[in-house]
Tab-separated table of C-alpha atoms in Angstrom:
chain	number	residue	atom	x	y	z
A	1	UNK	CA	0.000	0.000	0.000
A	2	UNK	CA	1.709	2.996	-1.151
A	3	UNK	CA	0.379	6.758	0.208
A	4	UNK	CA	0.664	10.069	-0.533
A	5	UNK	CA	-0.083	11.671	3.084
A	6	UNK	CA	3.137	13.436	4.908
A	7	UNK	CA	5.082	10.843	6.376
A	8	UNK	CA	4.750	13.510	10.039
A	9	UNK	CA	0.945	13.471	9.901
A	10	UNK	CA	0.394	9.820	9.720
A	11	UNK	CA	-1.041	7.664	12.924
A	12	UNK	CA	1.920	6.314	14.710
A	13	UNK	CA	1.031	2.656	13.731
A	14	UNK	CA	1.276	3.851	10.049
A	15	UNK	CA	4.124	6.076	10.733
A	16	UNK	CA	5.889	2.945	11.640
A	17	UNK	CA	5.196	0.918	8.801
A	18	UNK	CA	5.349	3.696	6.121
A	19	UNK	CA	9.283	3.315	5.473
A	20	UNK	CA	8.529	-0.327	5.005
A	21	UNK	CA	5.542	-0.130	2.993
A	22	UNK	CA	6.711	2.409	0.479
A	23	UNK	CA	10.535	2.082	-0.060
A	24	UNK	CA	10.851	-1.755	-1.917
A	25	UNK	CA	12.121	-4.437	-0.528
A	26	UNK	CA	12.518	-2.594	2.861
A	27	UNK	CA	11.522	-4.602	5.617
A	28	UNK	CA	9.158	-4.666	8.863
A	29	UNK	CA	11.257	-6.554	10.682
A	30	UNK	CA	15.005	-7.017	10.937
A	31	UNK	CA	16.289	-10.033	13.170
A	32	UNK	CA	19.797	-9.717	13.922
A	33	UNK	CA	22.339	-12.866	15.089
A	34	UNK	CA	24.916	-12.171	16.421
A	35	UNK	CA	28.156	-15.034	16.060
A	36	UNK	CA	31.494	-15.627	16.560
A	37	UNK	CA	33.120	-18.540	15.215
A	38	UNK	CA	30.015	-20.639	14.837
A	39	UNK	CA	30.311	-22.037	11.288
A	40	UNK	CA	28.725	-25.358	12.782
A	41	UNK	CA	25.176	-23.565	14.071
A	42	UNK	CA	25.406	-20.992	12.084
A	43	UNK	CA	23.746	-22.484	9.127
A	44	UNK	CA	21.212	-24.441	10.672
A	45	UNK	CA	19.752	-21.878	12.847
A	46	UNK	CA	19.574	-19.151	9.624
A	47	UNK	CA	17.564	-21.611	7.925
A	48	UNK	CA	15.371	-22.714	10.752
A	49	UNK	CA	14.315	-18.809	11.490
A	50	UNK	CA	14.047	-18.371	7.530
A	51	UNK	CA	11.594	-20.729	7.080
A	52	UNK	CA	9.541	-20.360	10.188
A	53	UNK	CA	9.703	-16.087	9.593
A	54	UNK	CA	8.631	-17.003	5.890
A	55	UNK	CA	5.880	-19.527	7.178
A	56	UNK	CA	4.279	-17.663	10.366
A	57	UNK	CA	4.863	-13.751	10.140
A	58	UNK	CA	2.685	-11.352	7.681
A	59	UNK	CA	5.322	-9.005	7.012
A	60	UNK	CA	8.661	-8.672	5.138
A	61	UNK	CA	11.339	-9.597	7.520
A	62	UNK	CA	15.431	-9.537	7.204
A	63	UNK	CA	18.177	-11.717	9.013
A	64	UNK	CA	21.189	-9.913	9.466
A	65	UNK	CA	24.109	-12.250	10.430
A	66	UNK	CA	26.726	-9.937	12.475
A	67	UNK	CA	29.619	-11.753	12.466
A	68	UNK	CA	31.630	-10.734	15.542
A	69	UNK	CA	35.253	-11.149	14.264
A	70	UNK	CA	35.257	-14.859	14.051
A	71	UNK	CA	38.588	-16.759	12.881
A	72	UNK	CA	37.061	-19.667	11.813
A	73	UNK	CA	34.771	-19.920	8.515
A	74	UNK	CA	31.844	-18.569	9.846
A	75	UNK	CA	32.016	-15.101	8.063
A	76	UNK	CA	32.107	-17.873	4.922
A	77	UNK	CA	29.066	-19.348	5.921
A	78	UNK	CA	27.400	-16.516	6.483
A	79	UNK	CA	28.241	-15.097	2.801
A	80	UNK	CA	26.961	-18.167	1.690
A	81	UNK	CA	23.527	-18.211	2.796
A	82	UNK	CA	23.054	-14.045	2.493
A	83	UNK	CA	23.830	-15.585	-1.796
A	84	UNK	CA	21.319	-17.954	-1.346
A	85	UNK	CA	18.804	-16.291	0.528
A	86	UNK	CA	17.227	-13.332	-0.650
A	87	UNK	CA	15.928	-11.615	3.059
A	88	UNK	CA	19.192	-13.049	4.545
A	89	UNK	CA	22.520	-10.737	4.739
A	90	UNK	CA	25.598	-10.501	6.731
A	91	UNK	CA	27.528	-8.318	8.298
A	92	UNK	CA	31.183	-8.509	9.743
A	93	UNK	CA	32.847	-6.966	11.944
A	94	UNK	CA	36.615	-6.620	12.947
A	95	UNK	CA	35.887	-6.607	16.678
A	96	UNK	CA	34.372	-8.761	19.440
A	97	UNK	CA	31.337	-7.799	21.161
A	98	UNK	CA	28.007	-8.426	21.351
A	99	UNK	CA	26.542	-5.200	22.794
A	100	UNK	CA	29.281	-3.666	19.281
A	101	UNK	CA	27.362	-5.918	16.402
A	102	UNK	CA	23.946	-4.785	17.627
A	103	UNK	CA	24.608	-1.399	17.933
A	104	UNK	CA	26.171	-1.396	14.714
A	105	UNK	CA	23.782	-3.110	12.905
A	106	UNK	CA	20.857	-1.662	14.573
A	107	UNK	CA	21.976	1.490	14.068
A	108	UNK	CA	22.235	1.172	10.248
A	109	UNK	CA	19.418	-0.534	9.892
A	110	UNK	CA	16.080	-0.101	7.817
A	111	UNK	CA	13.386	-2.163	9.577
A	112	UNK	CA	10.899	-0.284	12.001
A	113	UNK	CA	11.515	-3.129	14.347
A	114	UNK	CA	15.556	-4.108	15.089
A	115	UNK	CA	14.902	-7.627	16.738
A	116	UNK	CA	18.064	-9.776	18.393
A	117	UNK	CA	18.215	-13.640	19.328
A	118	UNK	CA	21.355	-15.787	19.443
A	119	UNK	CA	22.839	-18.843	17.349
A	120	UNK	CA	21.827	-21.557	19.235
A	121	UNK	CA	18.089	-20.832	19.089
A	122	UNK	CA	17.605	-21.704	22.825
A	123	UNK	CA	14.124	-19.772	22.584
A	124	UNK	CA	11.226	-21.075	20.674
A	125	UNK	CA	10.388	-19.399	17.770
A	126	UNK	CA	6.842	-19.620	18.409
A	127	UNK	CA	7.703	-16.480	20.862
A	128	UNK	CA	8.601	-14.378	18.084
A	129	UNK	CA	5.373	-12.542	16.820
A	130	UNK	CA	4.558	-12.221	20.374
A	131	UNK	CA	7.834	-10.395	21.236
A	132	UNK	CA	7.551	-7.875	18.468
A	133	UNK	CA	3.485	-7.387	17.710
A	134	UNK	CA	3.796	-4.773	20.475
A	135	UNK	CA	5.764	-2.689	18.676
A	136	UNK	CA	4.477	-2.941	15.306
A	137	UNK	CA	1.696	-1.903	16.734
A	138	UNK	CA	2.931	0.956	18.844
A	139	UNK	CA	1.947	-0.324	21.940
A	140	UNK	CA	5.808	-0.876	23.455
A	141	UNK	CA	8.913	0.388	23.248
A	142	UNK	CA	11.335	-2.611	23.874
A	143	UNK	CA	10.169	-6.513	24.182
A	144	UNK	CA	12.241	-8.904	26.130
A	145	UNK	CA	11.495	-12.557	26.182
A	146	UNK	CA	11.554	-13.647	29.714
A	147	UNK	CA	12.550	-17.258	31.166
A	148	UNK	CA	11.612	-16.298	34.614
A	149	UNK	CA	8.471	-15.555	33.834
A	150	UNK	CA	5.582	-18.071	35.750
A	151	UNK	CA	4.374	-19.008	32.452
A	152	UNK	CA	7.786	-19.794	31.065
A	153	UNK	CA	8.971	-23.345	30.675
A	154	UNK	CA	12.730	-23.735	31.007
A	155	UNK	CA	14.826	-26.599	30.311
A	156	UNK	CA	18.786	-26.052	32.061
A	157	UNK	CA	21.302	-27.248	34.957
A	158	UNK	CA	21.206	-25.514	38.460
A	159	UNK	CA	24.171	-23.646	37.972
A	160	UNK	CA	22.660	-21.690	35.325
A	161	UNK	CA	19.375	-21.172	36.939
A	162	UNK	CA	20.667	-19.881	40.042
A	163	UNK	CA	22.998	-17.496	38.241
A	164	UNK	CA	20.411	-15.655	36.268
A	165	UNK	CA	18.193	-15.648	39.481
A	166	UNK	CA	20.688	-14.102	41.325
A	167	UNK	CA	21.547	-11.730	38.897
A	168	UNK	CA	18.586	-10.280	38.132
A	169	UNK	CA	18.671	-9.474	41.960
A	170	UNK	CA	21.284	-7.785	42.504
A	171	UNK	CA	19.682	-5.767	39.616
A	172	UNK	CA	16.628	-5.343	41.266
A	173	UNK	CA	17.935	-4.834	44.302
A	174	UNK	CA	20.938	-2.073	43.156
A	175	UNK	CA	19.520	-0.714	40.246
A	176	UNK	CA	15.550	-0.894	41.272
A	177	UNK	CA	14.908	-2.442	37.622
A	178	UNK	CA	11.623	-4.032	37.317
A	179	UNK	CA	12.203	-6.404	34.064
A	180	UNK	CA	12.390	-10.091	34.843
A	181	UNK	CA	15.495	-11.121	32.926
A	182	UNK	CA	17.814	-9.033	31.397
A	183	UNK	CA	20.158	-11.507	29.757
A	184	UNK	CA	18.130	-13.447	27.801
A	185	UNK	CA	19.275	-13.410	24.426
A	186	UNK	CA	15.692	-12.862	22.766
A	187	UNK	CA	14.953	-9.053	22.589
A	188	UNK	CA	13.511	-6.449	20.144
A	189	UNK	CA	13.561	-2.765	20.400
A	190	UNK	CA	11.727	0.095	17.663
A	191	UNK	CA	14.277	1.860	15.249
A	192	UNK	CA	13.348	5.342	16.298
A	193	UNK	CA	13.736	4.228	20.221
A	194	UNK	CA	17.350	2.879	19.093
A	195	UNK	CA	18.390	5.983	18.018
A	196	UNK	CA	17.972	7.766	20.964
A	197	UNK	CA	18.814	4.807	23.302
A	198	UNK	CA	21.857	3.295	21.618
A	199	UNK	CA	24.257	6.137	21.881
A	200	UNK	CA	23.949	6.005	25.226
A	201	UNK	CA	24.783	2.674	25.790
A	202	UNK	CA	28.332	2.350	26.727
A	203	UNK	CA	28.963	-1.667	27.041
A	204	UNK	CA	30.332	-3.307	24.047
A	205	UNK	CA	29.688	-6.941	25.557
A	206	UNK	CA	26.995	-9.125	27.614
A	207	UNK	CA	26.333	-6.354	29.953
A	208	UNK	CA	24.601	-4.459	26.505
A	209	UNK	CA	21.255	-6.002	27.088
A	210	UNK	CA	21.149	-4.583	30.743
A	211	UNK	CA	22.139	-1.328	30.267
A	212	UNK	CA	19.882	-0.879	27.594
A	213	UNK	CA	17.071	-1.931	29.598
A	214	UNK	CA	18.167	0.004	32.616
A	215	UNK	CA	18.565	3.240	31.050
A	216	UNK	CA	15.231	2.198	29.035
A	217	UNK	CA	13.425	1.657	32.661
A	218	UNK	CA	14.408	4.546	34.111
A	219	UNK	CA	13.284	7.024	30.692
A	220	UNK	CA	9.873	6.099	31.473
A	221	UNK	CA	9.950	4.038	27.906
A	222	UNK	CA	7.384	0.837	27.773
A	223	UNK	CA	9.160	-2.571	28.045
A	224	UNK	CA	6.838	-5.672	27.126
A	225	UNK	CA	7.636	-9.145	28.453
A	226	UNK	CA	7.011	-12.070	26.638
A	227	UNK	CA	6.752	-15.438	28.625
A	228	UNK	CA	8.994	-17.791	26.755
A	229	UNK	CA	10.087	-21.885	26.628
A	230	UNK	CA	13.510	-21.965	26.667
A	231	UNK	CA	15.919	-24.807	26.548
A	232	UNK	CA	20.017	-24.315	27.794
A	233	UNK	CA	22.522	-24.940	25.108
A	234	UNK	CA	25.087	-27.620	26.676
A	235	UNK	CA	27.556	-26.662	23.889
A	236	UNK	CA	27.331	-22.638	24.838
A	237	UNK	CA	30.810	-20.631	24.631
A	238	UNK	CA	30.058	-18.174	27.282
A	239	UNK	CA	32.361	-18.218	29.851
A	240	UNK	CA	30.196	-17.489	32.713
A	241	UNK	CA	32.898	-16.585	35.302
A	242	UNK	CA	34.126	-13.589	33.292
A	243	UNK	CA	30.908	-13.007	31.631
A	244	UNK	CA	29.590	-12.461	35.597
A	245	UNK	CA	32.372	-10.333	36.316
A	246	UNK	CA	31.829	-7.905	33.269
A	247	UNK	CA	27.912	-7.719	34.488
A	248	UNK	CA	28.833	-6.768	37.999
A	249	UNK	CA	31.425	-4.012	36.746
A	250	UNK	CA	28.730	-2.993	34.631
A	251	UNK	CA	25.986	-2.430	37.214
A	252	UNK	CA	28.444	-0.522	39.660
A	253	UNK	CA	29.289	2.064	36.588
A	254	UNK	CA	25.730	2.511	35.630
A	255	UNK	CA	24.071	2.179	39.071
A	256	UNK	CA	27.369	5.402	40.137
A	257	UNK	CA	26.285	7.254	37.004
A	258	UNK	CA	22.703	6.532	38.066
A	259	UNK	CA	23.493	8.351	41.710
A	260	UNK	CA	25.306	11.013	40.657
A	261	UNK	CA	22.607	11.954	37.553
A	262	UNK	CA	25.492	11.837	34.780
A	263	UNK	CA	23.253	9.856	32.282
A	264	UNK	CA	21.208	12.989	30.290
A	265	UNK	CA	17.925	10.706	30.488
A	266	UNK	CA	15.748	14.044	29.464
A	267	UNK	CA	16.987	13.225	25.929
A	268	UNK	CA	14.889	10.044	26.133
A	269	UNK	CA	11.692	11.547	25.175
A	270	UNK	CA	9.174	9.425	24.688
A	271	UNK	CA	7.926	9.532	20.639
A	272	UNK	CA	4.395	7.755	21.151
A	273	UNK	CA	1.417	7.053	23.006
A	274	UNK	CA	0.618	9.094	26.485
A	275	UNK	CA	1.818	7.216	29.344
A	276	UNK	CA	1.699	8.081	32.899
A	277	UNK	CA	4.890	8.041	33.383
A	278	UNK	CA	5.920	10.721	30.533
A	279	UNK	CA	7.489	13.703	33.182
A	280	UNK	CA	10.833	15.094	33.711
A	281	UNK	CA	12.888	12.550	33.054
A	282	UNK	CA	15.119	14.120	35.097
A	283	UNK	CA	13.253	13.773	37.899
A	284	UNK	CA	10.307	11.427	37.765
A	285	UNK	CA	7.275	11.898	40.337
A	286	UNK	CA	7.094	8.229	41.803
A	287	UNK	CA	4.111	6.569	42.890
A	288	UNK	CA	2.746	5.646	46.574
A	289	UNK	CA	3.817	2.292	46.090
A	290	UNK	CA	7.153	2.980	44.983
A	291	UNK	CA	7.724	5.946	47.506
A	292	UNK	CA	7.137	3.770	49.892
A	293	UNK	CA	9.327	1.013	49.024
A	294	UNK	CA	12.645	3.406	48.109
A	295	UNK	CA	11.518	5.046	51.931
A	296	UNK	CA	11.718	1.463	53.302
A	297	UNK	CA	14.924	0.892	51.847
A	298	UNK	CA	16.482	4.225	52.680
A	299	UNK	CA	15.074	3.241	56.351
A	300	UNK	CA	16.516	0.553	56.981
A	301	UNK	CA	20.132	1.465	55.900
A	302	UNK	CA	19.648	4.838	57.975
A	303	UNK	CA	18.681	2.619	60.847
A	304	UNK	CA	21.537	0.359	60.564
A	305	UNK	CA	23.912	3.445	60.058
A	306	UNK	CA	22.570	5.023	63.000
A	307	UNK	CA	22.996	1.949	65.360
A	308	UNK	CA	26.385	1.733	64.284
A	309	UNK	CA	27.133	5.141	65.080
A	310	UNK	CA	25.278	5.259	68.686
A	311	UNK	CA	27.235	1.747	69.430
A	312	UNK	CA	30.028	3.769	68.536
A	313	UNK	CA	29.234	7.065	70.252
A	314	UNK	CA	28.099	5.037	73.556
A	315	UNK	CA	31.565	4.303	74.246
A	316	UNK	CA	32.760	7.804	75.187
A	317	UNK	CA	28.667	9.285	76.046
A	318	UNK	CA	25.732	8.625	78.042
A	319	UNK	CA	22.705	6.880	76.344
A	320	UNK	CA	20.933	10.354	75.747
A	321	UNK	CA	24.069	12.647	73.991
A	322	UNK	CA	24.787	8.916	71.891
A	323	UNK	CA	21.126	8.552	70.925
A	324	UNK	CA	21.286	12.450	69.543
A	325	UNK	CA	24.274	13.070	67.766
A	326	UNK	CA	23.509	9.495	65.811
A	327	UNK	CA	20.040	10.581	65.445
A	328	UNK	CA	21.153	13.892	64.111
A	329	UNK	CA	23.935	12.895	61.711
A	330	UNK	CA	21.710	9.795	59.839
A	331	UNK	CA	18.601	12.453	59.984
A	332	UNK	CA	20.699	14.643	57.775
A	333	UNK	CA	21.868	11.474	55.432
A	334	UNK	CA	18.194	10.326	55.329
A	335	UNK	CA	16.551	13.691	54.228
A	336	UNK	CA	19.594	13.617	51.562
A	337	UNK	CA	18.922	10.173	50.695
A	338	UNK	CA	15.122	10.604	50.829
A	339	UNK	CA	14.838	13.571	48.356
A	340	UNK	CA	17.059	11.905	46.070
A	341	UNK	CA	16.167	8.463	45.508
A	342	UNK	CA	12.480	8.343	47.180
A	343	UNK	CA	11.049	11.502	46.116
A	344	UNK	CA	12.758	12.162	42.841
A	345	UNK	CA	14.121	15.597	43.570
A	346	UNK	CA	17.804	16.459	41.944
A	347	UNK	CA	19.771	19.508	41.923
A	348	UNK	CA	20.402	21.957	44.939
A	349	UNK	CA	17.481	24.045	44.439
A	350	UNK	CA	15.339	24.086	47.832
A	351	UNK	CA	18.058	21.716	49.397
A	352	UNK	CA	18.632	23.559	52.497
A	353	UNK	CA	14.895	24.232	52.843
A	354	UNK	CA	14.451	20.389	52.869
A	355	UNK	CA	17.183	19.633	55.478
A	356	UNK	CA	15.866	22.616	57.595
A	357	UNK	CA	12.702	21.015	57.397
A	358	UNK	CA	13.842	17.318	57.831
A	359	UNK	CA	15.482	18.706	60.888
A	360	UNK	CA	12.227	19.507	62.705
A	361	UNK	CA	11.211	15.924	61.437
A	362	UNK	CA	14.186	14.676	63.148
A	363	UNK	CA	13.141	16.563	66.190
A	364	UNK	CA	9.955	14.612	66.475
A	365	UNK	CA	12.088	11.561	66.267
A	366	UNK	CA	14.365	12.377	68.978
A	367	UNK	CA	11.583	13.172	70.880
A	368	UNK	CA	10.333	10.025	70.281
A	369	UNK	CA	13.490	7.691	70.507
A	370	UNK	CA	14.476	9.652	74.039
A	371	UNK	CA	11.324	9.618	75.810
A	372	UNK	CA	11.802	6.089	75.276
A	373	UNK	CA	15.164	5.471	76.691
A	374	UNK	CA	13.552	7.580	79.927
A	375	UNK	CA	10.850	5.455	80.283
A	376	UNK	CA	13.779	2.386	80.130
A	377	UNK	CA	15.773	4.228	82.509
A	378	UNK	CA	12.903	5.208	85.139
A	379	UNK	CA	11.510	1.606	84.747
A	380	UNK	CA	14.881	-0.479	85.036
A	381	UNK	CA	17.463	1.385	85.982
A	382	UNK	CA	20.619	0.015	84.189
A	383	UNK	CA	19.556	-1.762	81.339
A	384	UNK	CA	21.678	-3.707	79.057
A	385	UNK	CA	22.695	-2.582	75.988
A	386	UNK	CA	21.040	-4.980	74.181
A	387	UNK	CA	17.586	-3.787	75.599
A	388	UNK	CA	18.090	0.209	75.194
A	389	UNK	CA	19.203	-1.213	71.031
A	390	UNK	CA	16.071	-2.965	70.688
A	391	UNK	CA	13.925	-0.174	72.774
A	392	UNK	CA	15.682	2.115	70.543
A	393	UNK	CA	14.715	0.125	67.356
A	394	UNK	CA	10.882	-0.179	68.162
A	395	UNK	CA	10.799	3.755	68.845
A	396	UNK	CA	12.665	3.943	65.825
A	397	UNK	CA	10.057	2.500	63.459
A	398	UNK	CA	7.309	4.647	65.047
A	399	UNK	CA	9.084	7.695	64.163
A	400	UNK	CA	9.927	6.008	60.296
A	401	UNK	CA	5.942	6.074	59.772
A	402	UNK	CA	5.626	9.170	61.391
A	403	UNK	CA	8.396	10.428	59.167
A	404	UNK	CA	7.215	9.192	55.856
A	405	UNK	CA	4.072	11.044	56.616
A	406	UNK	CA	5.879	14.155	57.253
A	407	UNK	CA	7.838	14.401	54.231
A	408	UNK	CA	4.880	13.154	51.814
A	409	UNK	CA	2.845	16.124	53.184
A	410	UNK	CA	4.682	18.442	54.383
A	411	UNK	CA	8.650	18.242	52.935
A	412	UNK	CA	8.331	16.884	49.112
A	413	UNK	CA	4.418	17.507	48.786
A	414	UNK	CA	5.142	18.323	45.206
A	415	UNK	CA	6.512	14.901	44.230
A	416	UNK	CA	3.742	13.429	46.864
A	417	UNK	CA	1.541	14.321	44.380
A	418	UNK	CA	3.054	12.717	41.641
A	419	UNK	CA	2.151	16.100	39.538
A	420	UNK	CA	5.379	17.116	37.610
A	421	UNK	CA	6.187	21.292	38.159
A	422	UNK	CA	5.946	23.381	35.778
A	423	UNK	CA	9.699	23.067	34.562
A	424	UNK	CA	9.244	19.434	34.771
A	425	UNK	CA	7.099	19.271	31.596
A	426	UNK	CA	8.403	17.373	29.122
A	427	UNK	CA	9.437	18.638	25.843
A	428	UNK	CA	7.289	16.279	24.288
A	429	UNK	CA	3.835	16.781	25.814
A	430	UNK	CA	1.148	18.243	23.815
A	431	UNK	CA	2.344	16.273	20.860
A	432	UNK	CA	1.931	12.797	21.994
A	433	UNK	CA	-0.036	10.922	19.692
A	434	UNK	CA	-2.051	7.584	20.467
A	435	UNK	CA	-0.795	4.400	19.410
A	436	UNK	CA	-2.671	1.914	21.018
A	437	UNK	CA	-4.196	-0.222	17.575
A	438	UNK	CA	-4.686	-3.874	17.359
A	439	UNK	CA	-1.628	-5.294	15.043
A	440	UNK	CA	-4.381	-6.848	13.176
A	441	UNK	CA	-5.539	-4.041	12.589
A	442	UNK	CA	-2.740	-2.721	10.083
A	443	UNK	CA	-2.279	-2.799	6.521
């Protein structure tokens, strides 16, 4: 279907497609596999997604086999069925790296939708249209295919299992991601979203998929999981020892660029639908729910930062002068940690307002935590130290409710709210467009 309507004024579904309905021979969807030195698998696999692409989707599709320096005769291979194969090419390149051959071929890519999945075709293909119907039809930004899903049926040895579990923990837990698996080698991402997202991607290697997702996550862009069945290669070449090492370096850069807001994240604006979560992507409102977890967590490392510093302050002090100079000095880390990471707020503007009025919140606590160490004293006497810590952390957690109260209503009512300022409008809003169509539904 060929049209004559500006290629700006069409409806984002149709915007998507129009590059590969009009120019010929361009595709819909480009699936890229990514080798090195697999001239055994290689050939197999091509022709296994060839013929199921050519059987089960309804629209033109590419394979694009990046070859990922190999020494062996893989790039051969490759060369061989891009000849044979019309809608297959190949693509080398003089360096290793996974995160390097998608970036490269994503970013010179055609297709409206830049799809990855590896050699040994681990996932099955039957997960395909479901991964990337999302974004044909506008609906999503990235797909992932997920084997820790409920729903998803995985076939591999406990070492394996346990590694990807614990992985995607430490993510969780350190980076506050919200995807279910980030290194499953079965993803898809929309061209225009690549070309904002992929230059800031700095890994080259495994850790690629993460950060992409990460920085993804935290934009505010829409990330659709697919449920998938999933059998382990035995024969893989990942060495998972080094591979784990490179993903932990990985999360301590982005999770310290994260902190300190190096990544420019406002340049991440989102190019479809209207989403709740389109703000300042600077600074993004957050939710009761997720106030209240980041507050939890902030907690309970302020709690554990101010035991250790009344243990430490006992030794020279009473009970009372202990109880408020570690009350005081974690009060001040907690605001500081609070309006950063739980309520959203960056930069130094109304900083010293906040701590002024986290102060009077702290004074509430104090009055709290030593009216309770009075009532110890007046009832007991001498009490242990072990009963004035665990007095201390019950009066503790009355003043953490109390506290979250405070600052939601009072401190950071703003982000309470979860309505962005007026500078925090994004440069994007008033031209959103909806893009929320059935894919069968296009033409």
């Amino acid at each position: 279907m060929r049209t004559d309507t500006p290629w700006s004024t069409l409806p984002a579904r149709d915007h998507l497609l129009a590059g590969a309905v009009d120019a010929a021979g361009a595709p819909v969807l480009d699936v890229v596999v990514p080798v090195y030195n697999e001239e055994k698998d290689l050939e197999p696999c091509v022709l296994r997604l060839h013929d199921h692409l050519a059987r089960t989707f309804p629209y033109a599709f590419r394979i694009t086999v990046a070859d990922n320096a190999s020494t062996d005769r893989t790039p051969q291979v490759a060369a061989r069925l891009a000849a044979a194969l019309p809608r297959v090419r190949s693509y080398r390149l003089e360096e290793k790296g996974r995160g390097r051959a998608l970036r490269t071929v994503w970013s010179h890519s055609d297709a409206p939708v830049l799809a990855y999945m590896d050699v040994d075709l681990s996932t099955d293909l039957n997960a395909l249209l479901p991964l990337v119907a999302p974004l044909i039809s506008g609906h999503s930004d990235l797909a992932i295919g997920s084997r820790l899903a409920r729903s998803s049926r995985v076939v591999r040895g406990s070492k394996r299992e346990f590694i990807s579990r614990a992985y995607n923990l430490i993510l969780r837990s350190s980076l506050a991601a919200r995807f279910s698996d980030a290194q499953c080698g079965f993803k898809a991402i929309r061209r225009e979203v690549a070309q904002r997202l992929l230059p800031m991607v700095e890994d080259t290697g495994w850790f690629f998929d993460t950060e992409m997702l990460v920085l993804a996550e935290r934009a505010g862009l829409r990330i659709h999981e697919v449920p998938v069945d999933w059998v382990d290669d035995p024969d893989s070449t990942v060495h998972i020892v080094r591979t784990a090492t490179e993903d932990l370096k990985g999360v301590w850069r982005v999770g310290r660029a994260l902190a300190v807001g190096a990544l420019p994240l406002d340049r991440l604006v989102r190019p479809f639908g209207d989403d709740p979560r389109d703000r300042a992507l600077s600074g993004v409102p957050r939710g009761l729910a997720r106030q209240l977890v980041g507050f939890c967590v902030v907690g309970a490392l302020s709690t554990l930062f101010y035991l250790v510093l009344y243990s430490l302050f006992r030794l020279g002090v009473g009970p009372q002068m202990a109880n408020g100079a570690a009350l005081l000095v974690s009060a001040v880390a907690n605001t500081a940690a609070n309006r950063r990471l739980t309520f959203g707020v960056r930069g130094r503007g109304g900083a010293v307002r906040h701590q002024a009025q986290g102060l009077v919140v702290f004074a509430i606590g104090l009055a709290l935590t030593s009216g309770s160490l009075a009532a110890l004293g007046a009832a007991s006497g001498s009490p242990s130290h072990g009963t004035e810590l665990a007095v201390l952390i019950a009066a503790n957690l009355a003043a953490t409710v109390l506290r979250f109260l405070l600052f939601r209503a009072w401190v950071f009512p703003e982000r309470a709210s979860g309505a962005p300022s007026a500078s925090a409008a994004p440069a994007s809003a008033g031209r959103a467009v909806d893009t929320h169509h059935e894919l069968g539904n296009v033409r």
